[in-house]
Coordinates of C-alpha atoms and ligand atoms in Angstrom, one line a residue:
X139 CA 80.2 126.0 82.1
X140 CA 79.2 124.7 85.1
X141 CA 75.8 123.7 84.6
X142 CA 77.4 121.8 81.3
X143 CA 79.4 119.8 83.3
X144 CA 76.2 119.1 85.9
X145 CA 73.7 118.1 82.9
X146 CA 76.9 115.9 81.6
X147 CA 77.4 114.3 84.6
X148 CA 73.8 113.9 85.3
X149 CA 72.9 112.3 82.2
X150 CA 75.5 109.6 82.4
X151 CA 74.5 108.8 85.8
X152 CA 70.6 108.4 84.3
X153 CA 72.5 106.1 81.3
X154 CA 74.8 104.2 84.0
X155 CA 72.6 104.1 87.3
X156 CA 74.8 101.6 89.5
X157 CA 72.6 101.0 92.3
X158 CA 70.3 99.5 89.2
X159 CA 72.9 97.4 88.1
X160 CA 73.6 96.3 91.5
X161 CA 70.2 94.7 92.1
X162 CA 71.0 92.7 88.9
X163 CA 73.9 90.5 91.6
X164 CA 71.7 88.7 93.8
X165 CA 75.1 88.3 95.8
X166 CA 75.8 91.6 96.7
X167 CA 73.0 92.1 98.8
X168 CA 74.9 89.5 101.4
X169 CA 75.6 90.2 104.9
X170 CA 79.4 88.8 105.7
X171 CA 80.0 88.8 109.7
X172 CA 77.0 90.8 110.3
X173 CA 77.9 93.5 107.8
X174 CA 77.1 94.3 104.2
X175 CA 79.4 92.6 101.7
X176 CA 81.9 95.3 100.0
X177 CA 83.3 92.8 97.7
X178 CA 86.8 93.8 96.2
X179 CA 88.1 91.2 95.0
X180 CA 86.7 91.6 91.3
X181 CA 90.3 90.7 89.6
X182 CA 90.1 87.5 91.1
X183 CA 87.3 86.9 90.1
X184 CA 83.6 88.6 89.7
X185 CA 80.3 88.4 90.7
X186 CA 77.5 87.3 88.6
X187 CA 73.9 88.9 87.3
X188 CA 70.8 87.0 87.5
X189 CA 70.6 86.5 83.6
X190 CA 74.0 84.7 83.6
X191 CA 73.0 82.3 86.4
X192 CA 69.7 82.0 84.9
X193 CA 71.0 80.9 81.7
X194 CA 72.6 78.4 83.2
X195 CA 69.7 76.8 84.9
X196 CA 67.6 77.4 82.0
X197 CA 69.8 74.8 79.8
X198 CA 70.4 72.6 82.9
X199 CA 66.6 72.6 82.9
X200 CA 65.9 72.3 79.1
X201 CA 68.2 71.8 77.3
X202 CA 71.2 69.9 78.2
X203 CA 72.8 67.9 76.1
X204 CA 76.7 67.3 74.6
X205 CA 76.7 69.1 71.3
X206 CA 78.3 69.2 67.4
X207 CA 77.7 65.2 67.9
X208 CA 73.5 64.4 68.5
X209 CA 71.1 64.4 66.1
X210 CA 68.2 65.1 68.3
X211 CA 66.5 68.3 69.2
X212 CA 68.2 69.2 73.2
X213 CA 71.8 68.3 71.0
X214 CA 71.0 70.6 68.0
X215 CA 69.9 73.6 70.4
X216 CA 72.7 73.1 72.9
X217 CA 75.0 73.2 69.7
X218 CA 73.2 76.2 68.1
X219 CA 73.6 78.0 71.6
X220 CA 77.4 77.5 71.6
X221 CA 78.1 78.7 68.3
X222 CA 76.0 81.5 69.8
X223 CA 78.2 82.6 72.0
X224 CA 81.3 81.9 70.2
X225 CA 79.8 84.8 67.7
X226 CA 79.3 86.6 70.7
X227 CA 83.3 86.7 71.9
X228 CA 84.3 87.5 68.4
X229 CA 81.4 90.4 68.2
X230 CA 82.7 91.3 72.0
X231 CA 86.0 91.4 70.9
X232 CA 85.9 92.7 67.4
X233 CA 87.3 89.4 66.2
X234 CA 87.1 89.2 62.4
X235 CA 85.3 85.2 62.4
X236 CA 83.8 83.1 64.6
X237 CA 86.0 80.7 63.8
X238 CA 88.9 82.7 64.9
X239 CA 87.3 82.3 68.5
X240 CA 88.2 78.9 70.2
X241 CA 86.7 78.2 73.5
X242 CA 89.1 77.2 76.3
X243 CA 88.7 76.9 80.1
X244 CA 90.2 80.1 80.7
X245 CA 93.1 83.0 80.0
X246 CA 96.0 80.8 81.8
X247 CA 94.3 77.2 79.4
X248 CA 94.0 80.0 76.5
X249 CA 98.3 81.2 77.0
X250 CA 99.2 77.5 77.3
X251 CA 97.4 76.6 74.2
X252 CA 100.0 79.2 72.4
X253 CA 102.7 78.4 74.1
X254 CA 102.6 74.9 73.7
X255 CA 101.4 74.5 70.0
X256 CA 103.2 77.8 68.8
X257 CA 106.8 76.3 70.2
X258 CA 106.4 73.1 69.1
X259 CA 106.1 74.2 65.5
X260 CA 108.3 77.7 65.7
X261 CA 110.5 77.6 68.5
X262 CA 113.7 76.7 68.2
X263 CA 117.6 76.8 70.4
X264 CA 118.7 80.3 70.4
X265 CA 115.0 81.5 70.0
X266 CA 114.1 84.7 72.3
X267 CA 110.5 85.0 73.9
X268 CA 110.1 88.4 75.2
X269 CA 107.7 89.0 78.3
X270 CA 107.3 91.8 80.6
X271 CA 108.2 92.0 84.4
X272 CA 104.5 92.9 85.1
X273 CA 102.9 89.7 83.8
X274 CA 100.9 87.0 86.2
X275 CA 102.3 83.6 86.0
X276 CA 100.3 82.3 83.6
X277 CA 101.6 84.4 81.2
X278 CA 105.4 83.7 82.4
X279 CA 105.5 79.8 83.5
X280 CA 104.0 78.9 80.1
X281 CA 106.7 80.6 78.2
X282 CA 109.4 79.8 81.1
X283 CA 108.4 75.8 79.7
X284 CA 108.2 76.1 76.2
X285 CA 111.9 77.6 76.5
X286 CA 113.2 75.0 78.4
X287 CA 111.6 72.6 76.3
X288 CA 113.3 74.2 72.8
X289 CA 116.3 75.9 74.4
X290 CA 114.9 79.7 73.6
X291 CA 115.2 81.6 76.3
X292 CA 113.0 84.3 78.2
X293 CA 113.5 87.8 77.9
X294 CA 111.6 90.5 80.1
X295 CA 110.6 94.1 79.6
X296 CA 110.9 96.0 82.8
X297 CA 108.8 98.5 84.4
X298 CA 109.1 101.9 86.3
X299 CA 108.6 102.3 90.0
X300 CA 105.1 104.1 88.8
X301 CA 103.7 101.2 87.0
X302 CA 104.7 102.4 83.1
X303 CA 106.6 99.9 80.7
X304 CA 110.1 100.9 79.8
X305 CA 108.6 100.7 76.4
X306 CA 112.0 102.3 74.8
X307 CA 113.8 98.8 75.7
X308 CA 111.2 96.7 74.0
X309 CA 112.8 98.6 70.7
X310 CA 116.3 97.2 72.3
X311 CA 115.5 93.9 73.2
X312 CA 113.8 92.8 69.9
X313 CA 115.8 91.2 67.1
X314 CA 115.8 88.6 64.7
X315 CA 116.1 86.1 67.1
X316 CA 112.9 87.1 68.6
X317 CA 109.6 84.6 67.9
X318 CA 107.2 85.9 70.4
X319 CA 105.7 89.1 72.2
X320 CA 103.6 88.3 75.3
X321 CA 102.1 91.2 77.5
X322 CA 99.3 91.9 79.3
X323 CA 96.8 93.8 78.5
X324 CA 96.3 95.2 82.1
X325 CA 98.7 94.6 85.0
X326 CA 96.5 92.6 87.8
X327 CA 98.6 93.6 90.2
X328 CA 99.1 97.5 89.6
X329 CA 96.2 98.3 86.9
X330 CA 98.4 99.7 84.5
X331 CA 97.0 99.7 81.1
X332 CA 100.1 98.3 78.5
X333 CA 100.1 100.5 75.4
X334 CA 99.6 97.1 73.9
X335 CA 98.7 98.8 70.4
X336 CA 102.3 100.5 69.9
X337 CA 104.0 97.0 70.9
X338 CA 102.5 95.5 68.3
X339 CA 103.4 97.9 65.8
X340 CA 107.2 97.6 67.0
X341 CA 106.9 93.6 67.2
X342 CA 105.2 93.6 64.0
X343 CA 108.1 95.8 62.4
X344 CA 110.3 93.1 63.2
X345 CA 108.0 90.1 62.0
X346 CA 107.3 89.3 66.0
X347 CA 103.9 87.8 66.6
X348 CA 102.1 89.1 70.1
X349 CA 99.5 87.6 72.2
X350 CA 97.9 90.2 74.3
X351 CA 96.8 88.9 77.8
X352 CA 93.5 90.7 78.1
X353 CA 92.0 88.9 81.9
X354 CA 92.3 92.3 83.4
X355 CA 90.8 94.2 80.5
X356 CA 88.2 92.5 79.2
X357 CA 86.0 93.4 82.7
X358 CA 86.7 97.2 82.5
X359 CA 87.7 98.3 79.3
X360 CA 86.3 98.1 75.1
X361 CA 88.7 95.1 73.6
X362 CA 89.1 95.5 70.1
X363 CA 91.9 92.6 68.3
X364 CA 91.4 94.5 65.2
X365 CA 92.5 97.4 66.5
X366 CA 95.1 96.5 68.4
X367 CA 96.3 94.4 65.5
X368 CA 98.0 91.2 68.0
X369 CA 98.1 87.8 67.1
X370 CA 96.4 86.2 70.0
X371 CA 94.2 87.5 72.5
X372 CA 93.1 85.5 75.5
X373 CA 90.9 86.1 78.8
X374 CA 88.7 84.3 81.2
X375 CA 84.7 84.0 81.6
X376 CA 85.0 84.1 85.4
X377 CA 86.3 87.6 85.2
X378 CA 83.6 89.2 82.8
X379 CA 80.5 87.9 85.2
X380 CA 80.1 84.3 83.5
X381 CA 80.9 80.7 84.8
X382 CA 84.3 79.7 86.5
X383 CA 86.0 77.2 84.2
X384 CA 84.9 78.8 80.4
X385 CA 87.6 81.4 78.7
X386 CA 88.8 82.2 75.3
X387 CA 91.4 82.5 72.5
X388 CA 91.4 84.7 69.6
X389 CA 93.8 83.8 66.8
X390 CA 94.6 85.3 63.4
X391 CA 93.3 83.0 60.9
X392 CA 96.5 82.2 59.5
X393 CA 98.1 81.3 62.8
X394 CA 95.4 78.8 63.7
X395 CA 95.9 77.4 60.1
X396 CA 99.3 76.2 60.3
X397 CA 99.8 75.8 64.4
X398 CA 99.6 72.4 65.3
X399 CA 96.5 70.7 67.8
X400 CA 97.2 71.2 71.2
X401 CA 95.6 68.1 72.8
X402 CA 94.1 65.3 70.6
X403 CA 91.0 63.4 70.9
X404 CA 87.1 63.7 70.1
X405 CA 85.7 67.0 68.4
X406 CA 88.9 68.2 66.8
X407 CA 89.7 65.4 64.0
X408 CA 88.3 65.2 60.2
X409 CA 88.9 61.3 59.8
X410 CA 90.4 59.0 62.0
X411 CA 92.5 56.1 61.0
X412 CA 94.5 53.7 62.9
X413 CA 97.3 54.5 60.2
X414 CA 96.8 58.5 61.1
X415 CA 94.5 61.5 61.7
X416 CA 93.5 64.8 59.7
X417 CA 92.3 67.2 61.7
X418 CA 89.2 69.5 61.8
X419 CA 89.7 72.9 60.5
X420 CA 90.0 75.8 63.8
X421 CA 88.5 76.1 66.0
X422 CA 87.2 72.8 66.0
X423 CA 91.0 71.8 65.6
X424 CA 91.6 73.4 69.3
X425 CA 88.9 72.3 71.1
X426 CA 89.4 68.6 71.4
X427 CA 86.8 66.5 73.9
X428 CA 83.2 67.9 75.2
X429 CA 83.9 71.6 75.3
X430 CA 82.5 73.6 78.9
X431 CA 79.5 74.4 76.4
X432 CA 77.1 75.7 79.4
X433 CA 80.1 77.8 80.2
X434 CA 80.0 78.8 76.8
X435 CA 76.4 79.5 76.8
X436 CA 76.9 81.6 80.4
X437 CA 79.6 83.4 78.7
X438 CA 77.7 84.7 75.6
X439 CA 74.9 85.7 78.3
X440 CA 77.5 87.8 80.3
X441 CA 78.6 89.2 77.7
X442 CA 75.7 90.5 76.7
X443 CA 74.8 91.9 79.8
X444 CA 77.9 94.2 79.7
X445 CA 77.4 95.2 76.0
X446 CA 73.9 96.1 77.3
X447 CA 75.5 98.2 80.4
X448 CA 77.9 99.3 77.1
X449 CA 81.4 98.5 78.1
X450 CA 82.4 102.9 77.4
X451 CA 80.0 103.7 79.8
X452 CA 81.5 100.8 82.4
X453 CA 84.8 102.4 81.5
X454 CA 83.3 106.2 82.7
X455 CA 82.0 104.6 85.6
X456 CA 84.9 102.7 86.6
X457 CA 87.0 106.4 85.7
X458 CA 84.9 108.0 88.5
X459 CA 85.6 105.1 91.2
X460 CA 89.3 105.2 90.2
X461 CA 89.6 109.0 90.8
X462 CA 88.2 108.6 94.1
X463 CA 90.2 105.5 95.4
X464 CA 93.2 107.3 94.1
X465 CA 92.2 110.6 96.0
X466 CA 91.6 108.4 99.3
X467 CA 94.2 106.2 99.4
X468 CA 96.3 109.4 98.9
X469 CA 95.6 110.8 101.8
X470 CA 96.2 108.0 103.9
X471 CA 98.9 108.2 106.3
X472 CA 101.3 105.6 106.0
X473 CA 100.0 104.0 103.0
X474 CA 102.2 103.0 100.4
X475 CA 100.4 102.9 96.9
X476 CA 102.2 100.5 94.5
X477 CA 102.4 102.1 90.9
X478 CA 100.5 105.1 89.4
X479 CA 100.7 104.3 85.9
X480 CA 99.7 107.3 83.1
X481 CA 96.5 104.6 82.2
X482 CA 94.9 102.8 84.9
X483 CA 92.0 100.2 85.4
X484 CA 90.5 99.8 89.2
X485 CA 93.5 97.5 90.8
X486 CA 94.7 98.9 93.7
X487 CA 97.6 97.5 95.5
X488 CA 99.1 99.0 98.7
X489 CA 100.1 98.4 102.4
X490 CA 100.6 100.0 105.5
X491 CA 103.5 100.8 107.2
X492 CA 104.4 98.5 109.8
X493 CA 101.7 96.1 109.1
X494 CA 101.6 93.0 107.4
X495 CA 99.2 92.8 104.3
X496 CA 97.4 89.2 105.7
X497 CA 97.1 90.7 108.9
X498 CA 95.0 93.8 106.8
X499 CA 93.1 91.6 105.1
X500 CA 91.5 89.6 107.7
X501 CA 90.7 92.5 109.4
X502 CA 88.9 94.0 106.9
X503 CA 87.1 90.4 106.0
X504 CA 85.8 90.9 110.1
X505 CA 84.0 94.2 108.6
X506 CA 82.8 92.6 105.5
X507 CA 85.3 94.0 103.1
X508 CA 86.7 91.5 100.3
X509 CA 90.4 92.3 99.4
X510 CA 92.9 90.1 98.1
X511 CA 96.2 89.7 100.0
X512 CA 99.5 87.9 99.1
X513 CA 101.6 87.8 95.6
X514 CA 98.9 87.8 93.5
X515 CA 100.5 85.3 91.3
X516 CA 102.9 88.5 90.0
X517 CA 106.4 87.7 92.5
X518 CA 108.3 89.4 90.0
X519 CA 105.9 92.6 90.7
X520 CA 106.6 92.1 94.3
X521 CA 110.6 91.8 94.3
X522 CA 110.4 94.8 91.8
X523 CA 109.3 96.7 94.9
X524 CA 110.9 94.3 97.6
X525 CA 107.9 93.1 99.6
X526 CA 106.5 89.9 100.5
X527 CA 102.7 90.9 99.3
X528 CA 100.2 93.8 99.2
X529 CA 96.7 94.5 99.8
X530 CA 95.1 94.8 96.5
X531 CA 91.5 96.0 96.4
X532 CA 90.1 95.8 93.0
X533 CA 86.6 97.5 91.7
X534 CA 84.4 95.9 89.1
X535 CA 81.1 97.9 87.4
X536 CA 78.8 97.1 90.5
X537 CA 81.3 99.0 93.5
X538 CA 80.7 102.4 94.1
X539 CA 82.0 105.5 95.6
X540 CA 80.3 104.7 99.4
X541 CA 81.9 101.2 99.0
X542 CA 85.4 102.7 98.8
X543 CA 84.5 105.0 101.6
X544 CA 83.2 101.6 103.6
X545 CA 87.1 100.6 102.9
X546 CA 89.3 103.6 104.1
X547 CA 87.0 103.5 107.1
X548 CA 87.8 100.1 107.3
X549 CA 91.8 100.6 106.7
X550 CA 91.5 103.6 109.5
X551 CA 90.1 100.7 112.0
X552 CA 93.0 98.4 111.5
X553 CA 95.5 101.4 112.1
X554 CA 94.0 102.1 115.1
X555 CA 93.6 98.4 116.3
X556 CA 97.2 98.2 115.8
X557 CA 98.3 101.7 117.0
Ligands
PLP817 N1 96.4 86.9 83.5 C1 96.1 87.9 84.4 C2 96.6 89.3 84.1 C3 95.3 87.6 85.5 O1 95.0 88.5 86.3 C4 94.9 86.2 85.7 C5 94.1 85.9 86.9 O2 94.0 86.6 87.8 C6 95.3 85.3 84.7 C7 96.0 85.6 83.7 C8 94.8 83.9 84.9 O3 93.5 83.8 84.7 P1 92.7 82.4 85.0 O4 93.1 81.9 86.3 O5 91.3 82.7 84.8 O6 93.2 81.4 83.9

């Protein structure tokens, strides 16, 4: 039985082989205040491989030109590229079409787009949007203005002291007044994992649409819209290793149909009159102006490069670090570990008693140790559990188990510089 286990665990080290994949991130071989980067602030954003950056420079170098409008070579291959990766999200994200994927700047750009077309042609006084007390601001102040803009008002689904959903008052809170689900797919504050499926299933029971907020997800876990059945789907390119400022939306077809544009202008009509406009069919519809189409282009790449890594081995990997963060931070006296949700993804938010989390942080920057301190644009996640911030390390597929030893060393220096 033993040796089972070995040969298993030994063959999916040979399949994922991190310190491989770690010379793939030019940046993680920097030196911050004379020590080795541990870089653990992934769900603020993540580092990037070679390819990605290199397909970036390669179509600054080659190929650049605005696309879907030149006739010319550099315009036809720049367009060609984009559609690219536009069949890349939807193959990334099990999408049914391409042309159910529209390209935005990223997950908060993505939730606005919904909030803002979806209300304007469905939201009405009286209306209920239901949210949970878990989600970032962008997927509350969105919402928070579309009510006030229609008169609906904002509902939110609260969560237990270990991180779970109080999925039994979802059932409770949703009636006939209720137009929209939003949740996220992973909390970026506590790393619970939403049973986002069986939401669905109780919003669709009720005729609710749901758009799934799936930034946290998308780097550590297999994203499948058809399987989880929502509506709308949206994350960011910065978080999956591509380009700052590129992101996306999945729609069902017949949402993108008959919601209205979101912002007018070039790209996004059929024919334009001074009398009045028809509009290109989606995503086209969506995407008015020149589009972030190297972003595009670096997404598709980065996506690639975790389908190559596969994202179920990622998952494994990420399993392992989780198991041994837990175990550390565990033992840690005087550390208070925010949420311990039945699903996790590698978000780790704590503090330590007595100290304040900014104080933490820049410490642990002096010993080259990346963490994220502050609200983490969640406040309702922090006056759920009445503090001003936390310390939130969070692990992406390149961070491995030395790293997180690096870090309780680390949090063992500021207890004793403070002691
Ligand atoms: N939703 C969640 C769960 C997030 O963690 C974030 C960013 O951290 C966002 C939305 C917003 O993402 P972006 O700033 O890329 O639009």
């Amino acid at each position: 039985m033993v040796l089972a286990a070995e040969i298993g665990q030994l063959r999916w080290m040979v399949m994922f082989d991190v310190y491989k994949v770690r010379e793939d991130f030019p940046i993680l071989c920097t030196d911050v205040h004379g020590r080795p980067l541990v870089y653990f602030d992934n769900a603020a954003t993540s580092q990037k491989p070679q390819c990605v950056i290199d397909a970036v420079i390669d179509h600054y170098a080659q190929h650049n030109s605005n696309i879907h409008r030149g006739v010319h070579q550099l315009s036809e291959r720049c367009s060609a590229a984009y559609e690219a990766a536009r069949s890349k999200v939807r193959g990334f994200i099990n999408a049914p079409r391409d042309e159910d994927v529209i390209f935005t700047s990223g997950t908060t750009d993505s939730i606005n787009l919904v909030a803002q077309s979806f209300s304007s042609a469905y939201l009405r006084k009286g209306d209920e949007v239901i949210v949970t007390e878990m989600e970032h601001h962008s997927n509350i102040v969105p919402w928070q203005m579309a009510c006030e803009r229609s008169g609906a008002s904002l509902r939110t689904i609260p969560f237990d002291d270990q991180g779970d959903l109080e999925l039994h008052l979802l059932k409770e809170m949703i009636s006939d007044d209720t137009r929209m689900l939003a949740v996220s797919h992973v909390s970026n504050v506590l790393g619970s994992v939403n049973p986002v499926k069986e939401m669905v299933s109780v919003a669709h029971g009720h005729g609710v649409p749901v758009l799934v907020d799936a930034a946290q997800s998308a780097p550590h876990i297999p994203v499948d819209v058809k399987d989880i059945d929502c509506d709308f789907l949206a994350f960011s390119g910065h978080k999956v290793h591509a380009e700052t400022g590129i992101g996306a939306l999945y729609g069902k077809s017949e949402w993108l149909q008959e919601m209205p544009p979101y912002q007018g202008g070039g790209g996004m009509v059929a024919n334009v009159k001074v009398g009045g406009t028809t509009y290109a069919e989606p995503p086209l519809k969506f995407e008015a102006g020149t589009p972030n189409y190297i972003g595009a282009i670096s997404l598709g790449a980065a996506l690639d490069y975790m389908t190559g890594l596969g994202m179920n081995e990622i998952a494994a990997h990420e399993e392992r670090l989780t198991e041994h963060m837990l175990e550390s931070l565990g033992r840690f006296e005087g550390l208070t570990l925010y949420g311990d949700a039945t699903l996790r993804c590698p978000v780790f938010s704590f503090n330590l008693e007595g100290l304040h989390h900014y104080d933490v942080g820049r410490i642990l920057d002096k010993m080259g140790i990346a963490v994220r301190t502050g609200t983490h644009c969640a406040e309702p996640v922090m006056d759920h559990y009445g503090v001003t911030g936390t310390v939130r390390a969070s692990l992406a597929l390149y961070n491995t188990i030395e790293e997180i030893d690096v870090l309780l060393e680390g949090l063992e220096r500021v207890r004793s510089i403070f002691a």
